Amino acid sequence: MPPMRSVSELAGDRHSGTNRMSIAALVLGILSIPMCFVFLPAILALGFGIAALVQVSNRPGQSGRRLAVTGIVLGAIGLVLPIVVFFALRDADAAIDMRAA
């Protein structure tokens, strides 16, 4: 009689392949750039990216580290971009007021 195999052995290693949280971090990071004034995709990209980095480091058979890091970087840009745009527009408005006076 053949030895009994568990369901996880029959299904294969569920920790192999690309980490799904890192894919979510990348997608949310990409969305955070055009939707930078919403903030939610950027915050979620950072959260999913950090969680994916922890998971990938604890699971040797998984890939997705670069995707997670890219999602974190894009999420950070998505958080900083509206602040930069706000100050740039404020300074541009001040410069226009100075010319008008």
Short mmCIF file of N, CA and C in Angstrom, two decimals:
data_model
loop_
_atom_site.label_atom_id
_atom_site.label_comp_id
_atom_site.label_asym_id
_atom_site.label_seq_id
_atom_site.Cartn_x
_atom_site.Cartn_y
_atom_site.Cartn_z
N MET A 1 0.84 -1.17 0.00
CA MET A 1 0.00 0.00 0.00
C MET A 1 0.89 1.24 0.00
N PRO A 2 0.59 2.23 -0.89
CA PRO A 2 1.43 3.44 -0.94
C PRO A 2 1.22 4.30 0.31
N PRO A 3 2.24 5.08 0.66
CA PRO A 3 2.10 5.91 1.86
C PRO A 3 1.04 7.00 1.66
N MET A 4 0.39 7.36 2.75
CA MET A 4 -0.64 8.41 2.71
C MET A 4 0.02 9.76 2.52
N ARG A 5 -0.55 10.57 1.65
CA ARG A 5 -0.02 11.92 1.41
C ARG A 5 -1.05 12.94 1.86
N SER A 6 -0.54 14.01 2.40
CA SER A 6 -1.46 15.05 2.88
C SER A 6 -1.99 15.86 1.70
N VAL A 7 -3.02 16.63 1.98
CA VAL A 7 -3.63 17.46 0.95
C VAL A 7 -2.63 18.50 0.45
N SER A 8 -1.83 19.08 1.36
CA SER A 8 -0.85 20.08 0.93
C SER A 8 0.22 19.48 0.04
N GLU A 9 0.59 18.23 0.27
CA GLU A 9 1.55 17.57 -0.60
C GLU A 9 0.95 17.31 -1.98
N LEU A 10 -0.34 16.95 -2.01
CA LEU A 10 -0.99 16.70 -3.29
C LEU A 10 -1.18 18.00 -4.08
N ALA A 11 -1.43 19.09 -3.38
CA ALA A 11 -1.65 20.37 -4.05
C ALA A 11 -0.36 21.03 -4.46
N GLY A 12 0.74 20.56 -3.97
CA GLY A 12 2.02 21.19 -4.26
C GLY A 12 2.37 22.20 -3.18
N ASP A 13 3.53 22.79 -3.30
CA ASP A 13 3.97 23.77 -2.31
C ASP A 13 3.23 25.07 -2.55
N ARG A 14 2.41 25.48 -1.60
CA ARG A 14 1.61 26.69 -1.79
C ARG A 14 2.42 27.96 -1.58
N HIS A 15 3.65 27.84 -1.13
CA HIS A 15 4.51 29.00 -0.92
C HIS A 15 5.50 29.19 -2.06
N SER A 16 5.33 28.47 -3.14
CA SER A 16 6.23 28.67 -4.27
C SER A 16 5.60 29.66 -5.25
N GLY A 17 6.39 30.19 -6.14
CA GLY A 17 5.88 31.15 -7.11
C GLY A 17 6.02 32.57 -6.59
N THR A 18 5.26 33.46 -7.19
CA THR A 18 5.33 34.88 -6.84
C THR A 18 4.34 35.19 -5.72
N ASN A 19 4.80 35.95 -4.75
CA ASN A 19 3.95 36.34 -3.63
C ASN A 19 2.84 37.25 -4.13
N ARG A 20 1.61 36.92 -3.76
CA ARG A 20 0.46 37.69 -4.25
C ARG A 20 0.38 39.07 -3.61
N MET A 21 0.86 39.21 -2.40
CA MET A 21 0.86 40.53 -1.77
C MET A 21 1.82 41.47 -2.48
N SER A 22 2.92 40.93 -3.00
CA SER A 22 3.86 41.78 -3.73
C SER A 22 3.24 42.25 -5.06
N ILE A 23 2.44 41.40 -5.68
CA ILE A 23 1.74 41.81 -6.90
C ILE A 23 0.73 42.90 -6.57
N ALA A 24 0.00 42.73 -5.47
CA ALA A 24 -0.96 43.76 -5.04
C ALA A 24 -0.25 45.07 -4.72
N ALA A 25 0.91 44.99 -4.09
CA ALA A 25 1.67 46.20 -3.78
C ALA A 25 2.09 46.92 -5.04
N LEU A 26 2.52 46.17 -6.05
CA LEU A 26 2.93 46.79 -7.31
C LEU A 26 1.75 47.45 -8.01
N VAL A 27 0.63 46.76 -8.09
CA VAL A 27 -0.55 47.32 -8.75
C VAL A 27 -1.04 48.57 -8.02
N LEU A 28 -1.10 48.50 -6.70
CA LEU A 28 -1.54 49.67 -5.92
C LEU A 28 -0.53 50.81 -6.02
N GLY A 29 0.75 50.48 -6.09
CA GLY A 29 1.77 51.51 -6.26
C GLY A 29 1.64 52.21 -7.60
N ILE A 30 1.36 51.45 -8.64
CA ILE A 30 1.15 52.06 -9.96
C ILE A 30 -0.09 52.94 -9.94
N LEU A 31 -1.16 52.48 -9.30
CA LEU A 31 -2.39 53.27 -9.22
C LEU A 31 -2.22 54.52 -8.34
N SER A 32 -1.29 54.48 -7.42
CA SER A 32 -1.14 55.60 -6.50
C SER A 32 -0.57 56.85 -7.17
N ILE A 33 0.08 56.69 -8.32
CA ILE A 33 0.65 57.86 -9.00
C ILE A 33 -0.46 58.71 -9.65
N PRO A 34 -1.30 58.16 -10.52
CA PRO A 34 -2.35 59.01 -11.09
C PRO A 34 -3.45 59.37 -10.09
N MET A 35 -3.59 58.57 -9.02
CA MET A 35 -4.61 58.85 -8.01
C MET A 35 -3.96 59.40 -6.74
N CYS A 36 -2.94 60.23 -6.90
CA CYS A 36 -2.13 60.65 -5.75
C CYS A 36 -2.90 61.48 -4.73
N PHE A 37 -3.98 62.13 -5.12
CA PHE A 37 -4.72 62.95 -4.18
C PHE A 37 -5.74 62.15 -3.38
N VAL A 38 -5.83 60.85 -3.63
CA VAL A 38 -6.75 59.99 -2.90
C VAL A 38 -6.06 59.39 -1.67
N PHE A 39 -4.78 59.13 -1.74
CA PHE A 39 -3.92 58.60 -0.67
C PHE A 39 -4.14 57.12 -0.35
N LEU A 40 -5.34 56.58 -0.52
CA LEU A 40 -5.60 55.20 -0.13
C LEU A 40 -4.74 54.18 -0.90
N PRO A 41 -4.62 54.27 -2.24
CA PRO A 41 -3.76 53.29 -2.92
C PRO A 41 -2.31 53.36 -2.46
N ALA A 42 -1.82 54.56 -2.18
CA ALA A 42 -0.43 54.69 -1.73
C ALA A 42 -0.22 54.05 -0.37
N ILE A 43 -1.15 54.28 0.54
CA ILE A 43 -1.04 53.69 1.87
C ILE A 43 -1.13 52.17 1.80
N LEU A 44 -2.06 51.68 1.00
CA LEU A 44 -2.20 50.22 0.84
C LEU A 44 -0.97 49.62 0.16
N ALA A 45 -0.39 50.33 -0.81
CA ALA A 45 0.81 49.84 -1.49
C ALA A 45 1.96 49.69 -0.49
N LEU A 46 2.10 50.66 0.40
CA LEU A 46 3.15 50.56 1.43
C LEU A 46 2.88 49.38 2.37
N GLY A 47 1.65 49.23 2.79
CA GLY A 47 1.32 48.14 3.70
C GLY A 47 1.51 46.77 3.08
N PHE A 48 0.98 46.59 1.87
CA PHE A 48 1.13 45.31 1.18
C PHE A 48 2.59 45.03 0.85
N GLY A 49 3.32 46.07 0.47
CA GLY A 49 4.73 45.89 0.13
C GLY A 49 5.56 45.44 1.31
N ILE A 50 5.34 46.07 2.46
CA ILE A 50 6.09 45.68 3.65
C ILE A 50 5.71 44.28 4.09
N ALA A 51 4.42 43.97 4.06
CA ALA A 51 3.98 42.61 4.42
C ALA A 51 4.55 41.57 3.45
N ALA A 52 4.60 41.91 2.17
CA ALA A 52 5.15 40.97 1.18
C ALA A 52 6.64 40.75 1.41
N LEU A 53 7.37 41.81 1.76
CA LEU A 53 8.81 41.63 2.04
C LEU A 53 9.03 40.69 3.22
N VAL A 54 8.20 40.80 4.24
CA VAL A 54 8.32 39.91 5.39
C VAL A 54 8.01 38.48 4.98
N GLN A 55 6.95 38.30 4.20
CA GLN A 55 6.57 36.95 3.77
C GLN A 55 7.63 36.33 2.87
N VAL A 56 8.15 37.10 1.93
CA VAL A 56 9.13 36.56 0.99
C VAL A 56 10.42 36.18 1.73
N SER A 57 10.79 36.98 2.72
CA SER A 57 12.02 36.65 3.46
C SER A 57 11.84 35.41 4.33
N ASN A 58 10.61 35.13 4.74
CA ASN A 58 10.36 33.94 5.58
C ASN A 58 10.04 32.69 4.77
N ARG A 59 9.80 32.83 3.50
CA ARG A 59 9.46 31.69 2.64
C ARG A 59 10.50 31.56 1.54
N PRO A 60 11.41 30.62 1.67
CA PRO A 60 12.53 30.54 0.72
C PRO A 60 12.13 30.24 -0.72
N GLY A 61 11.01 29.60 -0.96
CA GLY A 61 10.63 29.24 -2.32
C GLY A 61 9.88 30.31 -3.07
N GLN A 62 9.62 31.44 -2.42
CA GLN A 62 8.80 32.47 -3.06
C GLN A 62 9.64 33.58 -3.66
N SER A 63 9.13 34.13 -4.75
CA SER A 63 9.75 35.31 -5.36
C SER A 63 8.79 36.49 -5.19
N GLY A 64 9.23 37.65 -5.57
CA GLY A 64 8.38 38.83 -5.48
C GLY A 64 9.00 39.96 -4.70
N ARG A 65 10.26 39.80 -4.30
CA ARG A 65 10.93 40.85 -3.53
C ARG A 65 11.02 42.14 -4.33
N ARG A 66 11.40 42.05 -5.59
CA ARG A 66 11.52 43.26 -6.43
C ARG A 66 10.15 43.92 -6.65
N LEU A 67 9.12 43.12 -6.82
CA LEU A 67 7.78 43.68 -6.98
C LEU A 67 7.36 44.43 -5.72
N ALA A 68 7.65 43.85 -4.56
CA ALA A 68 7.27 44.49 -3.29
C ALA A 68 8.03 45.80 -3.10
N VAL A 69 9.32 45.79 -3.40
CA VAL A 69 10.12 47.01 -3.25
C VAL A 69 9.64 48.09 -4.22
N THR A 70 9.32 47.69 -5.44
CA THR A 70 8.80 48.64 -6.42
C THR A 70 7.46 49.22 -5.96
N GLY A 71 6.60 48.38 -5.40
CA GLY A 71 5.33 48.85 -4.87
C GLY A 71 5.52 49.83 -3.72
N ILE A 72 6.51 49.56 -2.86
CA ILE A 72 6.80 50.47 -1.75
C ILE A 72 7.29 51.81 -2.27
N VAL A 73 8.20 51.78 -3.24
CA VAL A 73 8.75 53.03 -3.79
C VAL A 73 7.65 53.83 -4.48
N LEU A 74 6.83 53.18 -5.30
CA LEU A 74 5.75 53.89 -5.98
C LEU A 74 4.72 54.42 -4.99
N GLY A 75 4.43 53.65 -3.95
CA GLY A 75 3.52 54.12 -2.91
C GLY A 75 4.05 55.34 -2.19
N ALA A 76 5.36 55.34 -1.91
CA ALA A 76 5.97 56.50 -1.26
C ALA A 76 5.91 57.73 -2.17
N ILE A 77 6.15 57.52 -3.46
CA ILE A 77 6.04 58.63 -4.42
C ILE A 77 4.60 59.13 -4.46
N GLY A 78 3.65 58.21 -4.42
CA GLY A 78 2.25 58.59 -4.42
C GLY A 78 1.84 59.37 -3.18
N LEU A 79 2.55 59.17 -2.06
CA LEU A 79 2.28 59.95 -0.85
C LEU A 79 2.95 61.32 -0.89
N VAL A 80 4.14 61.39 -1.46
CA VAL A 80 4.90 62.64 -1.47
C VAL A 80 4.45 63.56 -2.61
N LEU A 81 4.02 63.00 -3.70
CA LEU A 81 3.67 63.79 -4.89
C LEU A 81 2.61 64.87 -4.62
N PRO A 82 1.52 64.59 -3.93
CA PRO A 82 0.54 65.67 -3.70
C PRO A 82 1.09 66.80 -2.84
N ILE A 83 1.99 66.49 -1.94
CA ILE A 83 2.60 67.54 -1.12
C ILE A 83 3.47 68.44 -1.98
N VAL A 84 4.26 67.84 -2.87
CA VAL A 84 5.10 68.62 -3.77
C VAL A 84 4.25 69.47 -4.71
N VAL A 85 3.19 68.88 -5.24
CA VAL A 85 2.30 69.63 -6.14
C VAL A 85 1.63 70.77 -5.40
N PHE A 86 1.21 70.54 -4.16
CA PHE A 86 0.56 71.59 -3.38
C PHE A 86 1.50 72.79 -3.20
N PHE A 87 2.74 72.52 -2.78
CA PHE A 87 3.67 73.63 -2.56
C PHE A 87 4.09 74.29 -3.86
N ALA A 88 4.21 73.52 -4.94
CA ALA A 88 4.56 74.11 -6.23
C ALA A 88 3.44 75.03 -6.72
N LEU A 89 2.20 74.60 -6.58
CA LEU A 89 1.08 75.44 -7.00
C LEU A 89 0.94 76.67 -6.11
N ARG A 90 1.19 76.51 -4.82
CA ARG A 90 1.11 77.63 -3.90
C ARG A 90 2.18 78.68 -4.23
N ASP A 91 3.39 78.22 -4.52
CA ASP A 91 4.47 79.15 -4.88
C ASP A 91 4.21 79.80 -6.22
N ALA A 92 3.64 79.04 -7.16
CA ALA A 92 3.32 79.61 -8.47
C ALA A 92 2.23 80.67 -8.33
N ASP A 93 1.26 80.42 -7.47
CA ASP A 93 0.20 81.40 -7.23
C ASP A 93 0.77 82.66 -6.58
N ALA A 94 1.70 82.49 -5.66
CA ALA A 94 2.33 83.64 -5.01
C ALA A 94 3.15 84.44 -6.03
N ALA A 95 3.82 83.77 -6.94
CA ALA A 95 4.60 84.47 -7.96
C ALA A 95 3.70 85.26 -8.92
N ILE A 96 2.55 84.70 -9.24
CA ILE A 96 1.60 85.41 -10.11
C ILE A 96 1.06 86.64 -9.40
N ASP A 97 0.77 86.52 -8.10
CA ASP A 97 0.29 87.66 -7.32
C ASP A 97 1.34 88.77 -7.23
N MET A 98 2.61 88.37 -7.14
CA MET A 98 3.70 89.35 -7.06
C MET A 98 3.81 90.14 -8.36
N ARG A 99 3.61 89.44 -9.49
CA ARG A 99 3.69 90.14 -10.80
C ARG A 99 2.52 91.09 -10.98
N ALA A 100 1.38 90.70 -10.49
CA ALA A 100 0.18 91.52 -10.66
C ALA A 100 0.24 92.80 -9.82
N ALA A 101 0.99 92.77 -8.74
CA ALA A 101 1.04 93.94 -7.85
C ALA A 101 1.99 95.00 -8.32
#
